[in-house]
Amino acid sequence: MQTLKDKVILITGANRGIGKSLVKASLEKGARKIYATSRNLSKMPNFGDDRVETLELDITDNAQTLKVAEKTKDVEVLINNAGVLSQGNVLEGEISAVENDMKVNYYGTINMMRAFAPILEKNAPSKIVNIVSIVAYSPLPSLAGYSASKTALYSATLSVRTELAKKGVTVHAINPGAIDTDMNKGSEWDMPAPDGIAKIILDKVEAGELDIVPDEMGLGMFNAWKEAPSKLAEMFSNMYHGE
Ligand SMILES: NC(=O)c1ccc[n+]([C@@H]2O[C@H](COP(=O)([O-])OP(=O)(O)OC[C@H]3O[C@@H](n4cnc5c(N)ncnc54)[C@H](OP(=O)(O)O)[C@@H]3O)[C@@H](O)[C@H]2O)c1
């Protein structure tokens, strides 16, 4: 068990959704300090705990990422949670939306890993926790740009896992199905709340699981993919065609 108690944790996109829940769950785990980052600090909730320090950070702004890394050299656990989702398929979706999904979810997150790797190596044993998605295993065609960005991010996560394997930095991938956050606004699916999911994520990180699917819907999809990748593709095809 690699406990998160007394650890220094940095979380991106901490102002709402899963990120906000991860701050609360980290406090409950007994973290020593939490850098809760957001691209707009006026949107940050008051966590009511002195262990939380808020910092402005847009993960697509490289200079700002490096500036934050300079100020947070004690980080032992980096949680790359920030992300965006655009609707649209490959053939007709807006290319600018596809580019933005890649810019934030893939390039933004790899820039975070590049900026923090030296810090995490120095503070080893340490961790990177990337919030990816179940669509990393198979694309949901109505979210084609998002799916591609998360597949790319999952690939980068696995690369960095190997790159840092002998340096005391464990790299986890979190691949949720569907969680009840703003990202799924308007959906009629029955989805779990992010607070419970954040606790499950941190429990599984502490238990040393590397590839984590924290919700039931995600697990159903993951198990279908494990049985045969074509099974998850078929599930997503049925969703796409409304069957
Ligand atoms: N909800 C799900 O079903 C689900 C499933 C699988 C994976 N995920 C992943 O889980 C993560 C959290 O999503 P969520 O469901 O909590 O969504 P959310 O409620 O929409 O929150 C997204 C967070 O990311 C932040 N963000 C967006 N672009 C950013 C940037 N350039 N720099 C820094 N922060 C940025 C947002 O900040 P602003 O408030 O400033 O926009 C917000 O804090 C994402 O990576 C998402 O892809 C979610």
PDB file of C-alpha atoms and ligand atoms in Angstrom:
ATOM      1  CA  MET A   1       0.000   0.000   0.000  1.00  0.00           C
ATOM      2  CA  GLN A   2       1.486   3.342  -1.085  1.00  0.00           C
ATOM      3  CA  THR A   3      -0.507   5.676   1.125  1.00  0.00           C
ATOM      4  CA  LEU A   4      -1.356   9.232   0.111  1.00  0.00           C
ATOM      5  CA  LYS A   5      -1.224  10.329   3.749  1.00  0.00           C
ATOM      6  CA  ASP A   6       1.224  13.217   4.226  1.00  0.00           C
ATOM      7  CA  LYS A   7       1.815  13.504   0.476  1.00  0.00           C
ATOM      8  CA  VAL A   8       1.993  16.742  -1.500  1.00  0.00           C
ATOM      9  CA  ILE A   9      -0.500  16.531  -4.367  1.00  0.00           C
ATOM     10  CA  LEU A  10      -1.120  18.809  -7.351  1.00  0.00           C
ATOM     11  CA  ILE A  11      -4.465  18.554  -9.165  1.00  0.00           C
ATOM     12  CA  THR A  12      -5.340  20.287 -12.453  1.00  0.00           C
ATOM     13  CA  GLY A  13      -8.886  21.418 -13.268  1.00  0.00           C
ATOM     14  CA  ALA A  14      -9.642  21.368  -9.538  1.00  0.00           C
ATOM     15  CA  ASN A  15     -12.461  23.929  -9.592  1.00  0.00           C
ATOM     16  CA  ARG A  16     -15.284  21.544 -10.558  1.00  0.00           C
ATOM     17  CA  GLY A  17     -16.269  18.004 -11.449  1.00  0.00           C
ATOM     18  CA  ILE A  18     -13.904  15.129 -10.788  1.00  0.00           C
ATOM     19  CA  GLY A  19     -11.013  17.520 -10.031  1.00  0.00           C
ATOM     20  CA  LYS A  20     -12.902  19.243  -7.225  1.00  0.00           C
ATOM     21  CA  SER A  21     -13.902  15.833  -5.829  1.00  0.00           C
ATOM     22  CA  LEU A  22     -10.269  14.689  -5.990  1.00  0.00           C
ATOM     23  CA  VAL A  23      -9.259  17.660  -3.832  1.00  0.00           C
ATOM     24  CA  LYS A  24     -11.858  16.683  -1.209  1.00  0.00           C
ATOM     25  CA  ALA A  25     -10.874  12.992  -1.380  1.00  0.00           C
ATOM     26  CA  SER A  26      -7.167  13.924  -1.039  1.00  0.00           C
ATOM     27  CA  LEU A  27      -7.987  15.940   2.090  1.00  0.00           C
ATOM     28  CA  GLU A  28      -9.805  12.912   3.490  1.00  0.00           C
ATOM     29  CA  LYS A  29      -6.785  10.725   2.709  1.00  0.00           C
ATOM     30  CA  GLY A  30      -4.674  12.971   4.937  1.00  0.00           C
ATOM     31  CA  ALA A  31      -2.577  14.676   2.253  1.00  0.00           C
ATOM     32  CA  ARG A  32      -0.091  17.156   3.725  1.00  0.00           C
ATOM     33  CA  LYS A  33      -0.636  19.772   1.050  1.00  0.00           C
ATOM     34  CA  ILE A  34      -2.784  20.077  -2.056  1.00  0.00           C
ATOM     35  CA  TYR A  35      -2.096  22.484  -4.890  1.00  0.00           C
ATOM     36  CA  ALA A  36      -5.561  22.930  -6.385  1.00  0.00           C
ATOM     37  CA  THR A  37      -5.073  24.504  -9.795  1.00  0.00           C
ATOM     38  CA  SER A  38      -7.556  26.087 -12.171  1.00  0.00           C
ATOM     39  CA  ARG A  39      -7.331  28.292 -15.235  1.00  0.00           C
ATOM     40  CA  ASN A  40      -9.605  30.819 -13.529  1.00  0.00           C
ATOM     41  CA  LEU A  41      -9.183  31.179  -9.766  1.00  0.00           C
ATOM     42  CA  SER A  42     -12.420  33.155  -9.420  1.00  0.00           C
ATOM     43  CA  LYS A  43     -14.220  29.844 -10.137  1.00  0.00           C
ATOM     44  CA  MET A  44     -12.384  27.934  -7.387  1.00  0.00           C
ATOM     45  CA  PRO A  45     -14.575  26.774  -4.488  1.00  0.00           C
ATOM     46  CA  ASN A  46     -13.479  27.393  -0.922  1.00  0.00           C
ATOM     47  CA  PHE A  47     -12.293  24.016   0.342  1.00  0.00           C
ATOM     48  CA  GLY A  48     -12.170  25.365   3.904  1.00  0.00           C
ATOM     49  CA  ASP A  49      -8.845  23.725   4.708  1.00  0.00           C
ATOM     50  CA  ASP A  50      -5.420  25.369   5.100  1.00  0.00           C
ATOM     51  CA  ARG A  51      -3.754  22.435   3.379  1.00  0.00           C
ATOM     52  CA  VAL A  52      -5.210  23.607   0.056  1.00  0.00           C
ATOM     53  CA  GLU A  53      -3.241  26.226  -1.865  1.00  0.00           C
ATOM     54  CA  THR A  54      -4.862  27.472  -5.062  1.00  0.00           C
ATOM     55  CA  LEU A  55      -2.821  28.317  -8.153  1.00  0.00           C
ATOM     56  CA  GLU A  56      -3.769  29.598 -11.581  1.00  0.00           C
ATOM     57  CA  LEU A  57      -2.902  27.127 -14.308  1.00  0.00           C
ATOM     58  CA  ASP A  58      -4.076  26.685 -17.864  1.00  0.00           C
ATOM     59  CA  ILE A  59      -2.384  23.470 -18.960  1.00  0.00           C
ATOM     60  CA  THR A  60      -2.150  24.674 -22.570  1.00  0.00           C
ATOM     61  CA  ASP A  61       0.038  27.582 -21.467  1.00  0.00           C
ATOM     62  CA  ASN A  62       3.545  26.149 -21.384  1.00  0.00           C
ATOM     63  CA  ALA A  63       5.166  29.165 -19.759  1.00  0.00           C
ATOM     64  CA  GLN A  64       2.580  29.124 -16.986  1.00  0.00           C
ATOM     65  CA  THR A  65       3.021  25.362 -16.482  1.00  0.00           C
ATOM     66  CA  LEU A  66       6.776  25.829 -16.025  1.00  0.00           C
ATOM     67  CA  LYS A  67       6.174  28.766 -13.649  1.00  0.00           C
ATOM     68  CA  VAL A  68       3.837  26.650 -11.517  1.00  0.00           C
ATOM     69  CA  ALA A  69       6.357  23.762 -11.521  1.00  0.00           C
ATOM     70  CA  GLU A  70       9.016  26.218 -10.319  1.00  0.00           C
ATOM     71  CA  LYS A  71       6.754  27.148  -7.357  1.00  0.00           C
ATOM     72  CA  THR A  72       5.727  23.591  -6.456  1.00  0.00           C
ATOM     73  CA  LYS A  73       8.979  21.662  -6.240  1.00  0.00           C
ATOM     74  CA  ASP A  74       7.646  19.592  -3.343  1.00  0.00           C
ATOM     75  CA  VAL A  75       4.979  17.804  -5.434  1.00  0.00           C
ATOM     76  CA  GLU A  76       4.950  14.036  -4.933  1.00  0.00           C
ATOM     77  CA  VAL A  77       1.691  13.183  -6.701  1.00  0.00           C
ATOM     78  CA  LEU A  78       0.677  14.900  -9.944  1.00  0.00           C
ATOM     79  CA  ILE A  79      -2.980  14.393 -10.875  1.00  0.00           C
ATOM     80  CA  ASN A  80      -3.618  15.422 -14.484  1.00  0.00           C
ATOM     81  CA  ASN A  81      -7.374  15.798 -14.430  1.00  0.00           C
ATOM     82  CA  ALA A  82      -8.070  18.876 -16.613  1.00  0.00           C
ATOM     83  CA  GLY A  83      -9.815  18.024 -19.840  1.00  0.00           C
ATOM     84  CA  VAL A  84     -12.335  19.118 -22.449  1.00  0.00           C
ATOM     85  CA  LEU A  85     -14.843  17.267 -24.619  1.00  0.00           C
ATOM     86  CA  SER A  86     -16.263  18.289 -27.977  1.00  0.00           C
ATOM     87  CA  GLN A  87     -19.066  16.572 -29.812  1.00  0.00           C
ATOM     88  CA  GLY A  88     -18.488  15.671 -33.444  1.00  0.00           C
ATOM     89  CA  ASN A  89     -17.581  12.783 -35.711  1.00  0.00           C
ATOM     90  CA  VAL A  90     -14.515  12.510 -37.950  1.00  0.00           C
ATOM     91  CA  LEU A  91     -16.171  13.336 -41.254  1.00  0.00           C
ATOM     92  CA  GLU A  92     -18.367  16.293 -40.336  1.00  0.00           C
ATOM     93  CA  GLY A  93     -17.191  17.527 -36.929  1.00  0.00           C
ATOM     94  CA  GLU A  94     -15.528  20.937 -36.568  1.00  0.00           C
ATOM     95  CA  ILE A  95     -11.779  20.537 -37.082  1.00  0.00           C
ATOM     96  CA  SER A  96     -11.127  23.385 -34.612  1.00  0.00           C
ATOM     97  CA  ALA A  97     -12.932  21.338 -31.937  1.00  0.00           C
ATOM     98  CA  VAL A  98     -10.817  18.270 -32.716  1.00  0.00           C
ATOM     99  CA  GLU A  99      -7.708  20.450 -32.463  1.00  0.00           C
ATOM    100  CA  ASN A 100      -8.801  21.868 -29.126  1.00  0.00           C
ATOM    101  CA  ASP A 101      -9.432  18.405 -27.641  1.00  0.00           C
ATOM    102  CA  MET A 102      -5.909  17.417 -28.714  1.00  0.00           C
ATOM    103  CA  LYS A 103      -4.449  20.703 -27.460  1.00  0.00           C
ATOM    104  CA  VAL A 104      -5.851  20.327 -23.954  1.00  0.00           C
ATOM    105  CA  ASN A 105      -6.189  16.576 -23.353  1.00  0.00           C
ATOM    106  CA  TYR A 106      -3.049  15.399 -25.125  1.00  0.00           C
ATOM    107  CA  TYR A 107      -0.515  18.225 -25.541  1.00  0.00           C
ATOM    108  CA  GLY A 108      -1.528  19.991 -22.317  1.00  0.00           C
ATOM    109  CA  THR A 109      -1.175  16.813 -20.286  1.00  0.00           C
ATOM    110  CA  ILE A 110       2.105  15.733 -21.851  1.00  0.00           C
ATOM    111  CA  ASN A 111       3.497  19.204 -21.183  1.00  0.00           C
ATOM    112  CA  MET A 112       2.486  18.800 -17.526  1.00  0.00           C
ATOM    113  CA  MET A 113       4.309  15.447 -17.383  1.00  0.00           C
ATOM    114  CA  ARG A 114       7.400  16.949 -19.004  1.00  0.00           C
ATOM    115  CA  ALA A 115       7.444  19.899 -16.593  1.00  0.00           C
ATOM    116  CA  PHE A 116       6.950  17.764 -13.490  1.00  0.00           C
ATOM    117  CA  ALA A 117       8.979  14.640 -14.291  1.00  0.00           C
ATOM    118  CA  PRO A 118      12.248  16.073 -12.868  1.00  0.00           C
ATOM    119  CA  ILE A 119      10.439  17.143  -9.678  1.00  0.00           C
ATOM    120  CA  LEU A 120       8.762  13.753  -9.277  1.00  0.00           C
ATOM    121  CA  GLU A 121      12.030  11.913  -9.881  1.00  0.00           C
ATOM    122  CA  LYS A 122      13.688  14.013  -7.186  1.00  0.00           C
ATOM    123  CA  ASN A 123      10.805  13.400  -4.761  1.00  0.00           C
ATOM    124  CA  ALA A 124      10.491   9.665  -5.500  1.00  0.00           C
ATOM    125  CA  PRO A 125       8.709   7.489  -4.606  1.00  0.00           C
ATOM    126  CA  SER A 126       6.126   9.562  -6.391  1.00  0.00           C
ATOM    127  CA  LYS A 127       3.225   9.291  -8.806  1.00  0.00           C
ATOM    128  CA  ILE A 128       1.550  10.605 -11.916  1.00  0.00           C
ATOM    129  CA  VAL A 129      -2.190   9.958 -12.130  1.00  0.00           C
ATOM    130  CA  ASN A 130      -3.682  10.729 -15.552  1.00  0.00           C
ATOM    131  CA  ILE A 131      -7.439  10.930 -15.915  1.00  0.00           C
ATOM    132  CA  VAL A 132      -7.918   9.412 -19.354  1.00  0.00           C
ATOM    133  CA  SER A 133     -11.237   7.744 -20.401  1.00  0.00           C
ATOM    134  CA  ILE A 134     -12.744   4.426 -21.414  1.00  0.00           C
ATOM    135  CA  VAL A 135     -12.815   5.775 -24.992  1.00  0.00           C
ATOM    136  CA  ALA A 136      -9.036   5.309 -24.992  1.00  0.00           C
ATOM    137  CA  TYR A 137      -9.813   1.627 -25.655  1.00  0.00           C
ATOM    138  CA  SER A 138     -12.299   2.176 -28.474  1.00  0.00           C
ATOM    139  CA  PRO A 139     -13.631   5.414 -29.996  1.00  0.00           C
ATOM    140  CA  LEU A 140     -17.152   6.683 -29.509  1.00  0.00           C
ATOM    141  CA  PRO A 141     -17.660   8.096 -33.043  1.00  0.00           C
ATOM    142  CA  SER A 142     -19.901  10.959 -31.890  1.00  0.00           C
ATOM    143  CA  LEU A 143     -16.923  12.116 -29.776  1.00  0.00           C
ATOM    144  CA  ALA A 144     -14.259  11.343 -32.340  1.00  0.00           C
ATOM    145  CA  GLY A 145     -11.839  14.171 -31.491  1.00  0.00           C
ATOM    146  CA  TYR A 146     -12.167  13.539 -27.776  1.00  0.00           C
ATOM    147  CA  SER A 147     -11.673   9.790 -28.282  1.00  0.00           C
ATOM    148  CA  ALA A 148      -8.553  10.361 -30.383  1.00  0.00           C
ATOM    149  CA  SER A 149      -7.127  12.754 -27.796  1.00  0.00           C
ATOM    150  CA  LYS A 150      -7.716  10.267 -24.988  1.00  0.00           C
ATOM    151  CA  THR A 151      -6.256   7.360 -26.994  1.00  0.00           C
ATOM    152  CA  ALA A 152      -3.188   9.520 -27.607  1.00  0.00           C
ATOM    153  CA  LEU A 153      -3.068  10.401 -23.914  1.00  0.00           C
ATOM    154  CA  TYR A 154      -3.361   6.742 -22.902  1.00  0.00           C
ATOM    155  CA  SER A 155      -0.491   5.921 -25.243  1.00  0.00           C
ATOM    156  CA  ALA A 156       1.634   8.724 -23.734  1.00  0.00           C
ATOM    157  CA  THR A 157       0.714   7.517 -20.246  1.00  0.00           C
ATOM    158  CA  LEU A 158       1.967   4.011 -21.046  1.00  0.00           C
ATOM    159  CA  SER A 159       5.159   5.450 -22.582  1.00  0.00           C
ATOM    160  CA  VAL A 160       5.875   7.594 -19.533  1.00  0.00           C
ATOM    161  CA  ARG A 161       5.088   4.644 -17.258  1.00  0.00           C
ATOM    162  CA  THR A 162       7.981   2.801 -18.890  1.00  0.00           C
ATOM    163  CA  GLU A 163      10.229   5.882 -19.132  1.00  0.00           C
ATOM    164  CA  LEU A 164       9.937   6.497 -15.380  1.00  0.00           C
ATOM    165  CA  ALA A 165       9.690   2.863 -14.242  1.00  0.00           C
ATOM    166  CA  LYS A 166      13.227   2.730 -12.893  1.00  0.00           C
ATOM    167  CA  LYS A 167      13.120   6.199 -11.384  1.00  0.00           C
ATOM    168  CA  GLY A 168      10.629   5.599  -8.586  1.00  0.00           C
ATOM    169  CA  VAL A 169       7.697   7.307 -10.318  1.00  0.00           C
ATOM    170  CA  THR A 170       4.575   5.165 -10.741  1.00  0.00           C
ATOM    171  CA  VAL A 171       2.261   6.227 -13.560  1.00  0.00           C
ATOM    172  CA  HIS A 172      -1.453   5.410 -13.283  1.00  0.00           C
ATOM    173  CA  ALA A 173      -4.147   5.656 -15.965  1.00  0.00           C
ATOM    174  CA  ILE A 174      -7.722   6.278 -14.871  1.00  0.00           C
ATOM    175  CA  ASN A 175     -10.248   5.263 -17.529  1.00  0.00           C
ATOM    176  CA  PRO A 176     -13.782   6.149 -16.368  1.00  0.00           C
ATOM    177  CA  GLY A 177     -16.958   5.386 -18.302  1.00  0.00           C
ATOM    178  CA  ALA A 178     -19.467   8.116 -17.451  1.00  0.00           C
ATOM    179  CA  ILE A 179     -19.533  10.291 -14.334  1.00  0.00           C
ATOM    180  CA  ASP A 180     -22.157  12.889 -13.441  1.00  0.00           C
ATOM    181  CA  THR A 181     -20.279  16.142 -14.110  1.00  0.00           C
ATOM    182  CA  ASP A 182     -20.757  19.180 -16.368  1.00  0.00           C
ATOM    183  CA  MET A 183     -18.992  17.203 -19.098  1.00  0.00           C
ATOM    184  CA  ASN A 184     -22.109  15.013 -19.364  1.00  0.00           C
ATOM    185  CA  LYS A 185     -24.657  17.792 -18.898  1.00  0.00           C
ATOM    186  CA  GLY A 186     -27.941  16.868 -20.545  1.00  0.00           C
ATOM    187  CA  SER A 187     -27.232  13.130 -20.586  1.00  0.00           C
ATOM    188  CA  GLU A 188     -30.023  10.875 -19.368  1.00  0.00           C
ATOM    189  CA  TRP A 189     -27.667   8.115 -18.281  1.00  0.00           C
ATOM    190  CA  ASP A 190     -27.732   7.067 -14.672  1.00  0.00           C
ATOM    191  CA  MET A 191     -24.236   8.151 -13.629  1.00  0.00           C
ATOM    192  CA  PRO A 192     -22.392   8.087 -10.294  1.00  0.00           C
ATOM    193  CA  ALA A 193     -21.500  11.358  -8.561  1.00  0.00           C
ATOM    194  CA  PRO A 194     -17.849  12.445  -8.775  1.00  0.00           C
ATOM    195  CA  ASP A 195     -17.271  12.484  -4.982  1.00  0.00           C
ATOM    196  CA  GLY A 196     -17.633   8.695  -4.649  1.00  0.00           C
ATOM    197  CA  ILE A 197     -15.631   8.099  -7.834  1.00  0.00           C
ATOM    198  CA  ALA A 198     -12.748  10.281  -6.601  1.00  0.00           C
ATOM    199  CA  LYS A 199     -12.534   8.161  -3.438  1.00  0.00           C
ATOM    200  CA  ILE A 200     -12.467   4.951  -5.484  1.00  0.00           C
ATOM    201  CA  ILE A 201      -9.736   6.401  -7.725  1.00  0.00           C
ATOM    202  CA  LEU A 202      -7.521   7.289  -4.752  1.00  0.00           C
ATOM    203  CA  ASP A 203      -8.166   3.936  -3.015  1.00  0.00           C
ATOM    204  CA  LYS A 204      -7.076   2.104  -6.159  1.00  0.00           C
ATOM    205  CA  VAL A 205      -4.042   4.355  -6.633  1.00  0.00           C
ATOM    206  CA  GLU A 206      -3.018   3.593  -3.052  1.00  0.00           C
ATOM    207  CA  ALA A 207      -3.525  -0.120  -3.745  1.00  0.00           C
ATOM    208  CA  GLY A 208      -1.023   0.201  -6.614  1.00  0.00           C
ATOM    209  CA  GLU A 209      -3.446  -0.522  -9.481  1.00  0.00           C
ATOM    210  CA  LEU A 210      -2.018   0.942 -12.672  1.00  0.00           C
ATOM    211  CA  ASP A 211      -5.013   0.891 -15.033  1.00  0.00           C
ATOM    212  CA  ILE A 212      -8.100   1.901 -13.131  1.00  0.00           C
ATOM    213  CA  VAL A 213     -11.730   1.863 -14.264  1.00  0.00           C
ATOM    214  CA  PRO A 214     -13.551   3.399 -11.288  1.00  0.00           C
ATOM    215  CA  ASP A 215     -17.242   3.120 -12.275  1.00  0.00           C
ATOM    216  CA  GLU A 216     -19.654   0.323 -13.116  1.00  0.00           C
ATOM    217  CA  MET A 217     -20.566   1.518 -16.593  1.00  0.00           C
ATOM    218  CA  GLY A 218     -16.884   1.868 -17.426  1.00  0.00           C
ATOM    219  CA  LEU A 219     -16.191  -1.608 -16.057  1.00  0.00           C
ATOM    220  CA  GLY A 220     -18.935  -3.111 -18.231  1.00  0.00           C
ATOM    221  CA  MET A 221     -17.309  -1.469 -21.259  1.00  0.00           C
ATOM    222  CA  PHE A 222     -13.808  -2.490 -20.185  1.00  0.00           C
ATOM    223  CA  ASN A 223     -14.854  -6.112 -19.654  1.00  0.00           C
ATOM    224  CA  ALA A 224     -16.478  -6.188 -23.102  1.00  0.00           C
ATOM    225  CA  TRP A 225     -13.214  -4.848 -24.600  1.00  0.00           C
ATOM    226  CA  LYS A 226     -11.178  -7.438 -22.648  1.00  0.00           C
ATOM    227  CA  GLU A 227     -13.356 -10.229 -24.022  1.00  0.00           C
ATOM    228  CA  ALA A 228     -12.812  -8.910 -27.570  1.00  0.00           C
ATOM    229  CA  PRO A 229     -12.033  -5.345 -28.684  1.00  0.00           C
ATOM    230  CA  SER A 230     -14.757  -5.720 -31.339  1.00  0.00           C
ATOM    231  CA  LYS A 231     -17.364  -6.110 -28.557  1.00  0.00           C
ATOM    232  CA  LEU A 232     -16.765  -2.592 -27.224  1.00  0.00           C
ATOM    233  CA  ALA A 233     -16.624  -1.254 -30.795  1.00  0.00           C
ATOM    234  CA  GLU A 234     -20.028  -2.857 -31.390  1.00  0.00           C
ATOM    235  CA  MET A 235     -21.433  -1.334 -28.186  1.00  0.00           C
ATOM    236  CA  PHE A 236     -20.261   2.123 -29.292  1.00  0.00           C
ATOM    237  CA  SER A 237     -21.565   1.546 -32.831  1.00  0.00           C
ATOM    238  CA  ASN A 238     -25.003   0.765 -31.388  1.00  0.00           C
ATOM    239  CA  MET A 239     -24.849   3.946 -29.302  1.00  0.00           C
ATOM    240  CA  TYR A 240     -23.807   5.990 -32.342  1.00  0.00           C
ATOM    241  CA  HIS A 241     -26.652   4.663 -34.460  1.00  0.00           C
ATOM    242  CA  GLY A 242     -29.122   4.903 -31.553  1.00  0.00           C
ATOM    243  CA  GLU A 243     -29.825   1.175 -31.602  1.00  0.00           C
TER     244      GLU A 243
HETATM  245  N1  LIG B   1     -17.292  12.929 -16.652  1.00  0.00           N
HETATM  246  C1  LIG B   1     -17.011  11.808 -17.285  1.00  0.00           C
HETATM  247  O1  LIG B   1     -17.892  10.993 -17.593  1.00  0.00           O
HETATM  248  C2  LIG B   1     -15.597  11.471 -17.654  1.00  0.00           C
HETATM  249  C3  LIG B   1     -15.344  10.200 -18.169  1.00  0.00           C
HETATM  250  C4  LIG B   1     -14.041   9.872 -18.513  1.00  0.00           C
HETATM  251  C5  LIG B   1     -13.030  10.783 -18.342  1.00  0.00           C
HETATM  252  N2  LIG B   1     -13.316  12.021 -17.851  1.00  0.00           N
HETATM  253  C6  LIG B   1     -12.205  12.959 -17.702  1.00  0.00           C
HETATM  254  O2  LIG B   1     -12.158  13.431 -16.378  1.00  0.00           O
HETATM  255  C7  LIG B   1     -11.533  14.729 -16.353  1.00  0.00           C
HETATM  256  C8  LIG B   1     -12.400  15.678 -15.559  1.00  0.00           C
HETATM  257  O3  LIG B   1     -13.628  15.838 -16.245  1.00  0.00           O
HETATM  258  P1  LIG B   1     -15.000  16.236 -15.541  1.00  0.00           P
HETATM  259  O4  LIG B   1     -15.963  15.180 -15.867  1.00  0.00           O
HETATM  260  O5  LIG B   1     -14.763  16.626 -14.137  1.00  0.00           O
HETATM  261  O6  LIG B   1     -15.372  17.490 -16.454  1.00  0.00           O
HETATM  262  P2  LIG B   1     -15.728  19.002 -16.143  1.00  0.00           P
HETATM  263  O7  LIG B   1     -16.679  19.088 -15.009  1.00  0.00           O
HETATM  264  O8  LIG B   1     -16.101  19.573 -17.451  1.00  0.00           O
HETATM  265  O9  LIG B   1     -14.346  19.619 -15.630  1.00  0.00           O
HETATM  266  C9  LIG B   1     -13.270  19.808 -16.511  1.00  0.00           C
HETATM  267  C10 LIG B   1     -12.183  20.556 -15.765  1.00  0.00           C
HETATM  268  O10 LIG B   1     -11.064  20.724 -16.628  1.00  0.00           O
HETATM  269  C11 LIG B   1     -10.704  22.107 -16.609  1.00  0.00           C
HETATM  270  N3  LIG B   1     -10.030  22.523 -17.820  1.00  0.00           N
HETATM  271  C12 LIG B   1     -10.466  22.502 -19.102  1.00  0.00           C
HETATM  272  N4  LIG B   1      -9.534  22.998 -19.926  1.00  0.00           N
HETATM  273  C13 LIG B   1      -8.473  23.357 -19.145  1.00  0.00           C
HETATM  274  C14 LIG B   1      -7.208  23.928 -19.407  1.00  0.00           C
HETATM  275  N5  LIG B   1      -6.819  24.277 -20.637  1.00  0.00           N
HETATM  276  N6  LIG B   1      -6.364  24.141 -18.346  1.00  0.00           N
HETATM  277  C15 LIG B   1      -6.734  23.807 -17.097  1.00  0.00           C
HETATM  278  N7  LIG B   1      -7.932  23.295 -16.785  1.00  0.00           N
HETATM  279  C16 LIG B   1      -8.781  23.065 -17.805  1.00  0.00           C
HETATM  280  C17 LIG B   1     -12.031  22.833 -16.427  1.00  0.00           C
HETATM  281  O11 LIG B   1     -11.790  24.168 -16.041  1.00  0.00           O
HETATM  282  P3  LIG B   1     -12.861  25.366 -16.375  1.00  0.00           P
HETATM  283  O12 LIG B   1     -13.895  25.317 -15.291  1.00  0.00           O
HETATM  284  O13 LIG B   1     -12.015  26.592 -16.354  1.00  0.00           O
HETATM  285  O14 LIG B   1     -13.452  25.059 -17.716  1.00  0.00           O
HETATM  286  C18 LIG B   1     -12.635  21.967 -15.332  1.00  0.00           C
HETATM  287  O15 LIG B   1     -12.062  22.277 -14.086  1.00  0.00           O
HETATM  288  C19 LIG B   1     -11.359  15.120 -17.817  1.00  0.00           C
HETATM  289  O16 LIG B   1     -10.040  14.860 -18.224  1.00  0.00           O
HETATM  290  C20 LIG B   1     -12.328  14.211 -18.542  1.00  0.00           C
HETATM  291  O17 LIG B   1     -11.971  13.996 -19.892  1.00  0.00           O
HETATM  292  C21 LIG B   1     -14.569  12.387 -17.497  1.00  0.00           C
END
